[in-house]
Amino acid sequence: MLGTLQHPPMPVEDNADFKLLKVRTEDRQDAVNFLLSDFLCNEPLSMALAVTPEEGKPFFELLVDSCLSCNASYLIRGKGDEISAMAINKIGALSDDGTYDAIDPLLFGPKCSKLADLLNHMAQYLAEHREKCALPAKRDYLEIEILSVHSNWIGQGLAKKLLNASIEEAKSRGCAFAITVATNVASQQLFAKWGFETLHKVMHKEYLDKQGCQIFNCKNNPTDCAKLMVKRW
């Protein structure tokens, strides 16, 4: 009950237990383990597909590896040096010919290939509708691949801290905008508060496989769509 909360959680800015750090190569295994142990259990699409840690490992390893070389990702470590939250980011650039870098779904099993297909759909939309969305070609941008706060530390300002660090990183490196594919209604609301606008929305009930069956059915979660979102500056 709310009335029993005598001392509200200390915000991360005032809590010496939390340390904001760049994600380095030596953090790779910790980062992957964090995603498999907490993010996987709370992300709506992974939950809808019932992805196990064994099934998800190749997919999340690829996402982490694709971002490490950009040196634009951040994590927050708490007590015991455990990861409490993380933003996996990479720097990209839109071409002027509608091409884009696709994830090969054949690298994964049947469940994670569906996640790869959705990300490819969003990347294709961004590439093909660049001019309509008024986004510049051949300019660097920040792509927030994953923003995740451990379920034990939600509500303590960690996501805000990571978003601020990520966006300031992008601006300092000359990026023109930031994009993300938000698959959780909570993250969609958070990004909207931070000035992200929706470029494209994929409704789960309309996203079907070749047999006409709904691919993502988030029965126990209010999330009903995935959103491609952008923040300009």
Coordinates of N, CA and C in Angstrom, one line a residue:
M1 N 0.8 -1.2 0.0 CA 0.0 0.0 0.0 C 0.9 1.2 0.0
L2 N 0.4 2.3 -0.7 CA 1.2 3.5 -0.8 C 1.4 4.2 0.5
G3 N 0.4 4.0 1.4 CA 0.5 4.7 2.7 C 1.6 4.2 3.6
T4 N 2.1 3.0 3.3 CA 3.1 2.4 4.1 C 4.6 2.8 3.7
L5 N 4.7 3.6 2.6 CA 6.0 4.0 2.1 C 6.5 5.2 2.9
Q6 N 7.3 5.0 3.8 CA 7.8 6.0 4.7 C 8.9 6.9 4.0
H7 N 9.8 6.2 3.2 CA 10.9 6.9 2.5 C 10.8 6.6 1.1
P8 N 10.5 7.6 0.2 CA 10.4 7.3 -1.2 C 11.8 6.9 -1.8
P9 N 11.9 6.1 -2.9 CA 13.1 5.7 -3.4 C 14.0 6.9 -3.8
M10 N 15.3 6.8 -3.5 CA 16.2 7.9 -3.7 C 16.5 8.0 -5.2
P11 N 16.4 9.1 -5.9 CA 16.7 9.2 -7.3 C 18.1 8.9 -7.6
V12 N 18.4 8.4 -8.8 CA 19.7 7.9 -9.1 C 20.8 9.1 -9.0
E13 N 20.3 10.3 -9.3 CA 21.3 11.4 -9.2 C 21.8 11.6 -7.8
D14 N 21.1 11.2 -6.8 CA 21.5 11.4 -5.4 C 21.9 10.2 -4.8
N15 N 22.0 9.1 -5.5 CA 22.3 7.8 -4.9 C 23.7 7.3 -5.4
A16 N 24.6 7.3 -4.4 CA 26.0 6.9 -4.7 C 26.2 5.5 -5.1
D17 N 25.1 4.7 -4.8 CA 25.2 3.2 -5.1 C 25.1 3.0 -6.6
F18 N 24.6 3.9 -7.4 CA 24.4 3.8 -8.8 C 25.6 4.5 -9.6
K19 N 26.2 3.8 -10.5 CA 27.2 4.4 -11.3 C 26.9 4.3 -12.8
L20 N 26.9 5.5 -13.5 CA 26.7 5.5 -14.9 C 28.0 5.3 -15.7
L21 N 28.0 4.3 -16.5 CA 29.3 4.0 -17.2 C 29.0 3.7 -18.7
K22 N 30.0 3.9 -19.5 CA 30.0 3.4 -20.9 C 30.0 1.9 -20.9
V23 N 29.3 1.3 -21.9 CA 29.4 -0.1 -22.1 C 30.7 -0.4 -22.9
R24 N 31.6 -1.2 -22.3 CA 32.9 -1.6 -23.0 C 32.8 -3.0 -23.4
T25 N 33.9 -3.4 -24.2 CA 33.9 -4.8 -24.7 C 33.9 -5.8 -23.6
E26 N 34.6 -5.4 -22.5 CA 34.7 -6.4 -21.3 C 33.3 -6.5 -20.6
D27 N 32.4 -5.6 -20.9 CA 31.0 -5.7 -20.3 C 30.1 -6.6 -21.1
R28 N 30.6 -7.1 -22.2 CA 29.7 -7.8 -23.2 C 28.9 -8.9 -22.5
Q29 N 29.6 -9.8 -21.8 CA 28.9 -11.0 -21.2 C 27.9 -10.5 -20.2
D30 N 28.2 -9.5 -19.4 CA 27.3 -9.0 -18.3 C 26.1 -8.4 -19.0
A31 N 26.3 -7.7 -20.1 CA 25.2 -7.1 -20.8 C 24.2 -8.1 -21.4
V32 N 24.8 -9.1 -22.0 CA 23.9 -10.2 -22.6 C 23.2 -10.9 -21.5
N33 N 23.9 -11.2 -20.4 CA 23.2 -11.9 -19.3 C 22.1 -11.1 -18.7
F34 N 22.3 -9.8 -18.6 CA 21.3 -8.9 -18.1 C 20.0 -9.0 -18.9
L35 N 20.2 -8.9 -20.3 CA 19.1 -9.0 -21.2 C 18.3 -10.3 -21.1
L36 N 19.1 -11.4 -20.9 CA 18.5 -12.7 -20.9 C 17.8 -13.0 -19.6
S37 N 18.3 -12.4 -18.5 CA 17.7 -12.7 -17.2 C 16.6 -11.8 -16.8
D38 N 16.5 -10.6 -17.3 CA 15.5 -9.7 -16.8 C 14.7 -9.1 -18.0
F39 N 15.3 -8.5 -19.0 CA 14.6 -7.9 -20.1 C 13.8 -8.9 -20.8
L40 N 14.3 -10.1 -21.1 CA 13.6 -11.2 -21.8 C 12.3 -11.6 -21.1
C41 N 12.3 -11.5 -19.8 CA 11.1 -11.9 -19.0 C 10.1 -10.8 -18.9
N42 N 10.4 -9.6 -19.3 CA 9.5 -8.5 -19.2 C 9.1 -7.7 -20.5
E43 N 9.9 -8.0 -21.6 CA 9.6 -7.4 -22.8 C 8.4 -8.1 -23.5
P44 N 7.4 -7.3 -23.9 CA 6.1 -7.9 -24.3 C 6.2 -8.9 -25.5
L45 N 7.0 -8.6 -26.5 CA 7.1 -9.4 -27.7 C 7.8 -10.7 -27.4
S46 N 8.9 -10.6 -26.6 CA 9.6 -11.8 -26.2 C 8.7 -12.7 -25.3
M47 N 7.9 -12.1 -24.5 CA 7.0 -12.8 -23.6 C 5.9 -13.5 -24.5
A48 N 5.4 -12.7 -25.5 CA 4.3 -13.3 -26.3 C 4.8 -14.5 -27.1
L49 N 6.1 -14.5 -27.5 CA 6.6 -15.7 -28.2 C 7.2 -16.7 -27.3
A50 N 7.2 -16.5 -26.0 CA 7.8 -17.4 -25.0 C 9.2 -17.8 -25.3
V51 N 10.0 -16.7 -25.6 CA 11.4 -17.0 -25.9 C 12.2 -17.4 -24.7
T52 N 12.9 -18.5 -24.7 CA 13.7 -18.9 -23.6 C 15.1 -18.2 -23.7
P53 N 15.8 -18.2 -22.6 CA 17.2 -17.6 -22.6 C 18.1 -18.3 -23.7
E54 N 17.9 -19.6 -23.8 CA 18.7 -20.3 -24.8 C 18.4 -19.9 -26.2
E55 N 17.1 -19.7 -26.5 CA 16.6 -19.3 -27.8 C 17.0 -17.8 -28.1
G56 N 17.0 -17.0 -27.0 CA 17.2 -15.6 -27.2 C 18.7 -15.2 -27.2
K57 N 19.6 -16.1 -26.7 CA 21.0 -15.7 -26.6 C 21.6 -15.3 -28.0
P58 N 21.5 -16.0 -29.1 CA 22.1 -15.5 -30.3 C 21.6 -14.2 -30.8
F59 N 20.3 -14.0 -30.6 CA 19.7 -12.7 -31.0 C 20.2 -11.5 -30.2
F60 N 20.3 -11.6 -28.9 CA 20.7 -10.5 -28.1 C 22.2 -10.3 -28.2
E61 N 23.0 -11.4 -28.4 CA 24.4 -11.3 -28.6 C 24.7 -10.5 -29.9
L62 N 23.9 -10.7 -30.9 CA 24.0 -9.9 -32.2 C 23.7 -8.5 -31.9
L63 N 22.7 -8.2 -31.2 CA 22.3 -6.8 -31.0 C 23.4 -6.1 -30.2
V64 N 23.9 -6.7 -29.1 CA 25.0 -6.1 -28.3 C 26.2 -5.9 -29.1
D65 N 26.6 -7.0 -29.9 CA 27.8 -6.9 -30.7 C 27.8 -5.8 -31.7
S66 N 26.6 -5.6 -32.3 CA 26.4 -4.6 -33.4 C 26.6 -3.2 -32.8
C67 N 26.4 -3.0 -31.5 CA 26.5 -1.7 -30.9 C 27.8 -1.4 -30.2
L68 N 28.5 -2.4 -29.8 CA 29.8 -2.2 -29.0 C 30.8 -1.4 -29.8
S69 N 30.9 -1.6 -31.1 CA 32.0 -0.9 -31.8 C 31.7 0.6 -31.9
C70 N 30.4 1.0 -31.7 CA 30.1 2.4 -31.8 C 30.4 3.2 -30.6
N71 N 30.6 2.5 -29.4 CA 31.0 3.2 -28.2 C 30.0 4.3 -27.8
A72 N 28.7 3.9 -27.9 CA 27.7 4.9 -27.6 C 26.6 4.3 -26.6
S73 N 26.9 3.2 -26.1 CA 26.0 2.5 -25.1 C 26.4 2.8 -23.7
Y74 N 25.3 2.8 -22.8 CA 25.6 3.1 -21.4 C 24.9 2.1 -20.5
L75 N 25.5 1.9 -19.4 CA 24.8 1.0 -18.3 C 25.0 1.7 -17.0
I76 N 24.1 1.3 -16.1 CA 24.2 1.7 -14.7 C 24.4 0.5 -13.8
R77 N 25.5 0.6 -13.0 CA 25.7 -0.5 -12.1 C 25.3 -0.1 -10.7
G78 N 24.7 -1.0 -9.9 CA 24.3 -0.7 -8.6 C 25.1 -1.4 -7.5
K79 N 24.5 -1.7 -6.4 CA 25.2 -2.5 -5.4 C 25.7 -3.8 -5.9
G80 N 26.9 -4.2 -5.4 CA 27.5 -5.4 -5.9 C 28.0 -5.4 -7.3
D81 N 28.0 -4.2 -7.9 CA 28.4 -4.0 -9.3 C 27.5 -4.7 -10.3
E82 N 26.3 -5.0 -9.9 CA 25.4 -5.6 -10.8 C 24.8 -4.6 -11.8
I83 N 24.5 -4.9 -13.0 CA 23.8 -4.0 -13.9 C 22.4 -3.8 -13.4
S84 N 22.0 -2.5 -13.3 CA 20.6 -2.1 -12.9 C 19.8 -1.6 -14.0
A85 N 20.5 -1.1 -15.0 CA 19.8 -0.6 -16.2 C 20.8 -0.4 -17.4
M86 N 20.3 -0.4 -18.6 CA 21.2 -0.3 -19.7 C 20.5 0.2 -21.0
A87 N 21.3 1.0 -21.7 CA 20.9 1.5 -23.0 C 21.9 1.0 -24.0
I88 N 21.4 0.1 -24.9 CA 22.3 -0.4 -26.0 C 22.0 0.5 -27.2
N89 N 23.0 1.2 -27.7 CA 22.9 2.2 -28.8 C 23.9 2.0 -29.8
K90 N 23.5 2.4 -31.0 CA 24.5 2.4 -32.1 C 24.3 3.7 -33.0
I91 N 25.4 4.0 -33.7 CA 25.3 5.2 -34.6 C 25.2 4.6 -36.0
G92 N 24.2 5.2 -36.7 CA 23.9 4.8 -38.1 C 23.8 6.0 -39.0
A93 N 23.5 5.7 -40.3 CA 23.3 6.8 -41.2 C 22.3 6.3 -42.3
L94 N 21.4 7.1 -42.6 CA 20.4 6.8 -43.7 C 21.0 7.0 -45.0
S95 N 20.8 6.1 -45.9 CA 21.3 6.3 -47.3 C 20.2 7.1 -48.1
D96 N 20.6 7.5 -49.3 CA 19.7 8.3 -50.1 C 19.0 7.5 -51.2
D97 N 19.2 6.1 -51.1 CA 18.7 5.2 -52.2 C 17.7 4.2 -51.6
G98 N 17.3 4.4 -50.4 CA 16.3 3.5 -49.8 C 16.8 2.1 -49.3
T99 N 18.1 1.9 -49.4 CA 18.7 0.7 -48.9 C 18.9 0.8 -47.3
Y100 N 19.0 -0.4 -46.7 CA 19.2 -0.4 -45.2 C 19.9 -1.7 -44.9
D101 N 20.5 -1.7 -43.7 CA 21.2 -2.9 -43.2 C 20.1 -3.8 -42.5
A102 N 19.9 -5.0 -43.1 CA 18.9 -5.9 -42.5 C 19.6 -7.0 -41.6
I103 N 18.8 -7.4 -40.6 CA 19.2 -8.5 -39.8 C 18.8 -9.8 -40.5
D104 N 19.7 -10.8 -40.6 CA 19.4 -12.0 -41.2 C 18.6 -12.9 -40.3
P105 N 17.3 -13.1 -40.5 CA 16.5 -13.9 -39.6 C 16.9 -15.4 -39.6
L106 N 17.6 -15.8 -40.6 CA 18.0 -17.2 -40.6 C 19.1 -17.6 -39.6
L107 N 19.7 -16.5 -39.0 CA 20.7 -16.7 -38.0 C 20.0 -17.3 -36.7
F108 N 18.7 -17.2 -36.6 CA 18.0 -17.5 -35.3 C 17.0 -18.6 -35.5
G109 N 16.5 -19.0 -34.4 CA 15.4 -20.0 -34.4 C 14.1 -19.4 -34.8
P110 N 13.0 -20.1 -34.9 CA 11.7 -19.6 -35.4 C 11.1 -18.5 -34.6
K111 N 11.4 -18.4 -33.3 CA 10.9 -17.3 -32.4 C 11.6 -16.0 -32.7
C112 N 12.9 -16.0 -32.5 CA 13.7 -14.8 -32.6 C 13.8 -14.3 -34.1
S113 N 13.5 -15.2 -35.0 CA 13.5 -14.7 -36.4 C 12.3 -13.8 -36.6
K114 N 11.2 -14.0 -35.8 CA 10.1 -13.1 -35.9 C 10.4 -11.7 -35.3
L115 N 11.3 -11.6 -34.3 CA 11.7 -10.4 -33.8 C 12.6 -9.7 -34.8
A116 N 13.5 -10.4 -35.5 CA 14.3 -9.8 -36.5 C 13.5 -9.3 -37.7
D117 N 12.4 -10.0 -38.0 CA 11.6 -9.6 -39.1 C 10.9 -8.3 -38.8
L118 N 10.5 -8.1 -37.6 CA 9.8 -6.8 -37.2 C 10.8 -5.7 -37.2
L119 N 12.0 -5.9 -36.7 CA 13.0 -4.8 -36.8 C 13.4 -4.5 -38.2
N120 N 13.4 -5.5 -39.1 CA 13.7 -5.3 -40.5 C 12.6 -4.5 -41.1
H121 N 11.4 -4.8 -40.8 CA 10.2 -4.0 -41.3 C 10.3 -2.6 -40.9
M122 N 10.7 -2.3 -39.7 CA 10.8 -0.9 -39.2 C 12.0 -0.2 -39.9
A123 N 13.1 -0.9 -40.1 CA 14.3 -0.3 -40.8 C 13.9 0.0 -42.3
Q124 N 13.2 -0.9 -42.9 CA 12.7 -0.7 -44.3 C 11.8 0.5 -44.4
Y125 N 10.9 0.6 -43.5 CA 10.0 1.8 -43.5 C 10.8 3.0 -43.4
L126 N 11.7 3.1 -42.5 CA 12.5 4.3 -42.2 C 13.3 4.6 -43.5
A127 N 13.9 3.6 -44.2 CA 14.7 3.9 -45.4 C 13.8 4.4 -46.5
E128 N 12.7 3.7 -46.7 CA 11.8 4.0 -47.8 C 11.0 5.3 -47.7
H129 N 10.8 5.7 -46.4 CA 10.0 6.9 -46.2 C 10.8 8.1 -45.6
R130 N 12.1 8.0 -45.8 CA 13.0 9.0 -45.2 C 12.6 10.4 -45.6
E131 N 12.3 10.7 -46.8 CA 12.0 12.0 -47.3 C 10.6 12.4 -46.7
K132 N 9.7 11.5 -46.7 CA 8.3 11.8 -46.2 C 8.4 12.2 -44.7
C133 N 9.4 11.5 -44.0 CA 9.6 11.8 -42.5 C 10.5 12.9 -42.3
A134 N 10.9 13.6 -43.4 CA 11.8 14.8 -43.3 C 13.1 14.5 -42.5
L135 N 13.7 13.3 -42.8 CA 15.0 12.9 -42.1 C 16.1 13.1 -43.1
P136 N 17.2 13.6 -42.7 CA 18.3 13.8 -43.7 C 19.1 12.6 -44.0
A137 N 19.5 12.5 -45.3 CA 20.4 11.3 -45.7 C 21.8 11.6 -45.4
K138 N 22.6 10.6 -45.3 CA 24.0 10.7 -45.1 C 24.4 11.6 -43.9
R139 N 23.6 11.6 -42.9 CA 23.8 12.2 -41.6 C 23.7 11.1 -40.5
D140 N 24.7 11.2 -39.6 CA 24.6 10.2 -38.5 C 23.4 10.4 -37.6
Y141 N 22.9 9.3 -37.1 CA 21.8 9.3 -36.1 C 22.1 8.3 -35.0
L142 N 21.5 8.5 -33.9 CA 21.5 7.5 -32.8 C 20.4 6.5 -32.9
E143 N 20.7 5.2 -32.8 CA 19.6 4.2 -32.7 C 19.6 3.6 -31.4
I144 N 18.6 3.8 -30.6 CA 18.5 3.2 -29.3 C 17.9 1.8 -29.5
E145 N 18.7 0.8 -29.5 CA 18.3 -0.6 -29.7 C 17.5 -1.2 -28.6
I146 N 18.0 -1.0 -27.4 CA 17.3 -1.5 -26.2 C 17.5 -0.5 -25.0
L147 N 16.4 -0.2 -24.4 CA 16.5 0.6 -23.1 C 15.8 -0.3 -22.1
S148 N 16.5 -0.7 -21.1 CA 15.9 -1.6 -20.1 C 16.4 -1.3 -18.7
V149 N 15.4 -1.3 -17.8 CA 15.7 -1.1 -16.4 C 15.3 -2.4 -15.6
H150 N 16.2 -2.9 -14.8 CA 15.8 -4.1 -14.0 C 14.6 -3.9 -13.3
S151 N 13.7 -4.9 -13.2 CA 12.4 -4.8 -12.5 C 12.5 -4.4 -11.1
N152 N 13.7 -4.6 -10.4 CA 13.9 -4.2 -9.0 C 14.1 -2.7 -8.9
W153 N 14.4 -2.0 -10.0 CA 14.8 -0.6 -9.9 C 14.0 0.3 -10.7
I154 N 12.8 -0.1 -11.1 CA 11.9 0.7 -11.9 C 11.4 1.9 -11.0
G155 N 11.3 3.0 -11.5 CA 10.8 4.2 -10.8 C 11.8 5.0 -10.0
Q156 N 13.1 4.8 -10.3 CA 14.2 5.5 -9.6 C 15.0 6.4 -10.5
G157 N 14.4 6.7 -11.7 CA 15.1 7.6 -12.6 C 16.2 7.1 -13.4
L158 N 16.4 5.8 -13.5 CA 17.5 5.2 -14.2 C 17.3 5.3 -15.7
A159 N 16.1 5.1 -16.2 CA 15.8 5.3 -17.6 C 16.1 6.7 -18.1
K160 N 15.6 7.7 -17.3 CA 15.9 9.1 -17.5 C 17.4 9.4 -17.6
K161 N 18.1 8.8 -16.7 CA 19.6 9.0 -16.7 C 20.2 8.5 -18.0
L162 N 19.8 7.3 -18.4 CA 20.3 6.6 -19.6 C 20.0 7.4 -20.8
L163 N 18.7 7.8 -20.9 CA 18.2 8.6 -22.1 C 19.0 9.9 -22.2
N164 N 19.2 10.6 -21.1 CA 19.9 11.9 -21.2 C 21.3 11.7 -21.6
A165 N 22.0 10.6 -21.1 CA 23.4 10.4 -21.5 C 23.5 10.0 -22.9
S166 N 22.5 9.2 -23.4 CA 22.5 8.7 -24.8 C 22.3 9.9 -25.8
I167 N 21.4 10.7 -25.5 CA 21.1 11.8 -26.4 C 22.2 12.9 -26.4
E168 N 22.8 13.1 -25.2 CA 23.9 14.1 -25.2 C 25.1 13.5 -25.9
E169 N 25.3 12.2 -25.8 CA 26.3 11.5 -26.6 C 26.1 11.7 -28.1
A170 N 24.9 11.5 -28.5 CA 24.5 11.7 -29.9 C 24.8 13.1 -30.4
K171 N 24.4 14.1 -29.6 CA 24.5 15.5 -30.0 C 26.0 15.8 -30.1
S172 N 26.8 15.3 -29.2 CA 28.2 15.6 -29.1 C 29.0 15.0 -30.3
R173 N 28.4 14.0 -30.9 CA 29.0 13.3 -32.0 C 28.4 13.7 -33.4
G174 N 27.6 14.8 -33.3 CA 27.1 15.4 -34.6 C 25.9 14.6 -35.1
C175 N 25.2 13.8 -34.4 CA 24.0 13.1 -34.9 C 22.9 14.1 -35.1
A176 N 22.1 13.8 -36.1 CA 21.0 14.7 -36.4 C 19.7 14.4 -35.7
F177 N 19.6 13.2 -35.3 CA 18.3 12.8 -34.6 C 18.6 11.4 -33.9
A178 N 17.6 11.0 -33.2 CA 17.6 9.6 -32.5 C 16.4 8.9 -32.9
I179 N 16.5 7.6 -33.1 CA 15.3 6.7 -33.4 C 15.3 5.5 -32.4
T180 N 14.2 4.9 -32.3 CA 14.0 3.7 -31.5 C 12.8 2.9 -32.0
V181 N 12.8 1.6 -31.8 CA 11.6 0.8 -32.0 C 11.1 0.5 -30.6
A182 N 10.0 1.1 -30.2 CA 9.5 0.9 -28.8 C 8.4 -0.2 -28.9
T183 N 8.6 -1.3 -28.1 CA 7.7 -2.5 -28.2 C 7.0 -2.7 -26.9
N184 N 7.1 -1.7 -25.9 CA 6.4 -1.8 -24.6 C 5.7 -0.5 -24.4
V185 N 4.4 -0.6 -24.0 CA 3.6 0.6 -23.9 C 4.3 1.6 -22.9
A186 N 4.9 1.0 -21.9 CA 5.6 1.9 -20.9 C 6.8 2.6 -21.5
S187 N 7.5 2.0 -22.4 CA 8.6 2.7 -23.0 C 8.1 3.7 -24.1
Q188 N 7.0 3.3 -24.7 CA 6.4 4.2 -25.7 C 6.0 5.5 -25.0
Q189 N 5.4 5.4 -23.8 CA 5.0 6.6 -23.1 C 6.2 7.4 -22.6
L190 N 7.3 6.7 -22.2 CA 8.5 7.4 -21.7 C 9.1 8.1 -22.9
F191 N 9.3 7.5 -24.0 CA 9.9 8.2 -25.2 C 9.1 9.4 -25.6
A192 N 7.7 9.3 -25.5 CA 6.9 10.4 -25.9 C 7.1 11.6 -25.0
K193 N 7.3 11.3 -23.7 CA 7.5 12.4 -22.7 C 8.9 13.1 -23.0
W194 N 9.8 12.3 -23.6 CA 11.1 12.9 -24.0 C 11.1 13.5 -25.4
G195 N 10.0 13.7 -26.0 CA 9.9 14.4 -27.2 C 10.0 13.6 -28.5
F196 N 9.9 12.2 -28.3 CA 9.9 11.3 -29.5 C 8.6 11.3 -30.1
E197 N 8.5 11.4 -31.4 CA 7.3 11.3 -32.1 C 7.2 10.0 -32.9
T198 N 6.0 9.5 -33.1 CA 5.8 8.2 -33.8 C 5.8 8.4 -35.3
L199 N 6.7 7.7 -36.0 CA 6.8 7.8 -37.4 C 5.9 6.7 -38.0
H200 N 5.9 5.5 -37.4 CA 5.2 4.4 -37.9 C 4.7 3.5 -36.8
K201 N 3.5 2.9 -36.9 CA 3.0 2.0 -35.9 C 2.6 0.7 -36.5
V202 N 3.0 -0.4 -35.9 CA 2.5 -1.7 -36.3 C 1.6 -2.3 -35.3
M203 N 0.3 -2.4 -35.6 CA -0.6 -2.9 -34.7 C -0.5 -4.5 -34.6
H204 N -0.5 -5.0 -33.4 CA -0.3 -6.5 -33.3 C -1.4 -7.2 -34.0
K205 N -2.6 -6.8 -33.9 CA -3.7 -7.5 -34.5 C -3.7 -7.5 -36.1
E206 N -2.9 -6.6 -36.6 CA -2.8 -6.5 -38.1 C -1.5 -7.1 -38.6
Y207 N -0.6 -7.5 -37.7 CA 0.7 -8.0 -38.1 C 0.6 -9.5 -38.1
L208 N 0.4 -10.1 -39.3 CA 0.1 -11.6 -39.4 C 1.2 -12.4 -40.1
D209 N 1.2 -13.7 -39.8 CA 2.1 -14.5 -40.6 C 1.4 -15.0 -41.9
K210 N 2.1 -15.8 -42.6 CA 1.6 -16.2 -44.0 C 0.3 -17.0 -43.9
Q211 N 0.0 -17.6 -42.7 CA -1.2 -18.3 -42.5 C -2.4 -17.4 -42.0
G212 N -2.1 -16.1 -41.9 CA -3.1 -15.2 -41.4 C -3.3 -15.1 -39.9
C213 N -2.3 -15.7 -39.2 CA -2.4 -15.7 -37.7 C -1.6 -14.5 -37.1
Q214 N -2.1 -14.0 -36.0 CA -1.4 -12.9 -35.3 C -0.1 -13.4 -34.8
I215 N 1.0 -12.7 -35.0 CA 2.3 -13.1 -34.6 C 2.6 -12.8 -33.1
F216 N 2.2 -11.6 -32.7 CA 2.5 -11.2 -31.3 C 1.1 -11.0 -30.6
N217 N 0.9 -11.8 -29.6 CA -0.4 -11.7 -28.9 C 0.0 -11.5 -27.4
C218 N 0.0 -10.2 -27.0 CA 0.4 -9.9 -25.6 C -0.8 -10.0 -24.7
K219 N -1.1 -11.2 -24.3 CA -2.4 -11.4 -23.6 C -2.4 -10.7 -22.2
N220 N -1.2 -10.8 -21.5 CA -1.2 -10.3 -20.2 C -0.5 -8.9 -20.1
N221 N -0.5 -8.2 -21.2 CA 0.2 -6.9 -21.2 C -0.6 -5.9 -22.1
P222 N -0.8 -4.7 -21.7 CA -1.6 -3.7 -22.4 C -1.0 -3.3 -23.8
T223 N 0.2 -3.7 -24.1 CA 0.9 -3.3 -25.3 C 0.2 -3.9 -26.5
D224 N -0.3 -3.0 -27.4 CA -1.0 -3.5 -28.6 C -0.3 -3.2 -29.9
C225 N 0.9 -2.6 -29.8 CA 1.6 -2.2 -31.1 C 3.1 -2.0 -30.8
A226 N 3.8 -1.9 -31.9 CA 5.2 -1.5 -31.8 C 5.3 -0.2 -32.6
K227 N 6.1 0.7 -32.1 CA 6.2 2.0 -32.7 C 7.7 2.4 -33.1
L228 N 7.8 2.9 -34.3 CA 9.1 3.5 -34.7 C 9.0 4.9 -34.3
M229 N 9.9 5.4 -33.5 CA 9.8 6.7 -32.9 C 11.1 7.5 -33.2
V230 N 11.0 8.8 -33.3 CA 12.2 9.7 -33.6 C 12.1 10.9 -32.7
K231 N 13.3 11.3 -32.3 CA 13.5 12.6 -31.6 C 14.4 13.5 -32.4
R232 N 14.0 14.6 -32.8 CA 14.8 15.6 -33.6 C 15.3 16.7 -32.7
W233 N 16.4 17.3 -33.2 CA 16.9 18.5 -32.5 C 17.6 19.4 -33.4

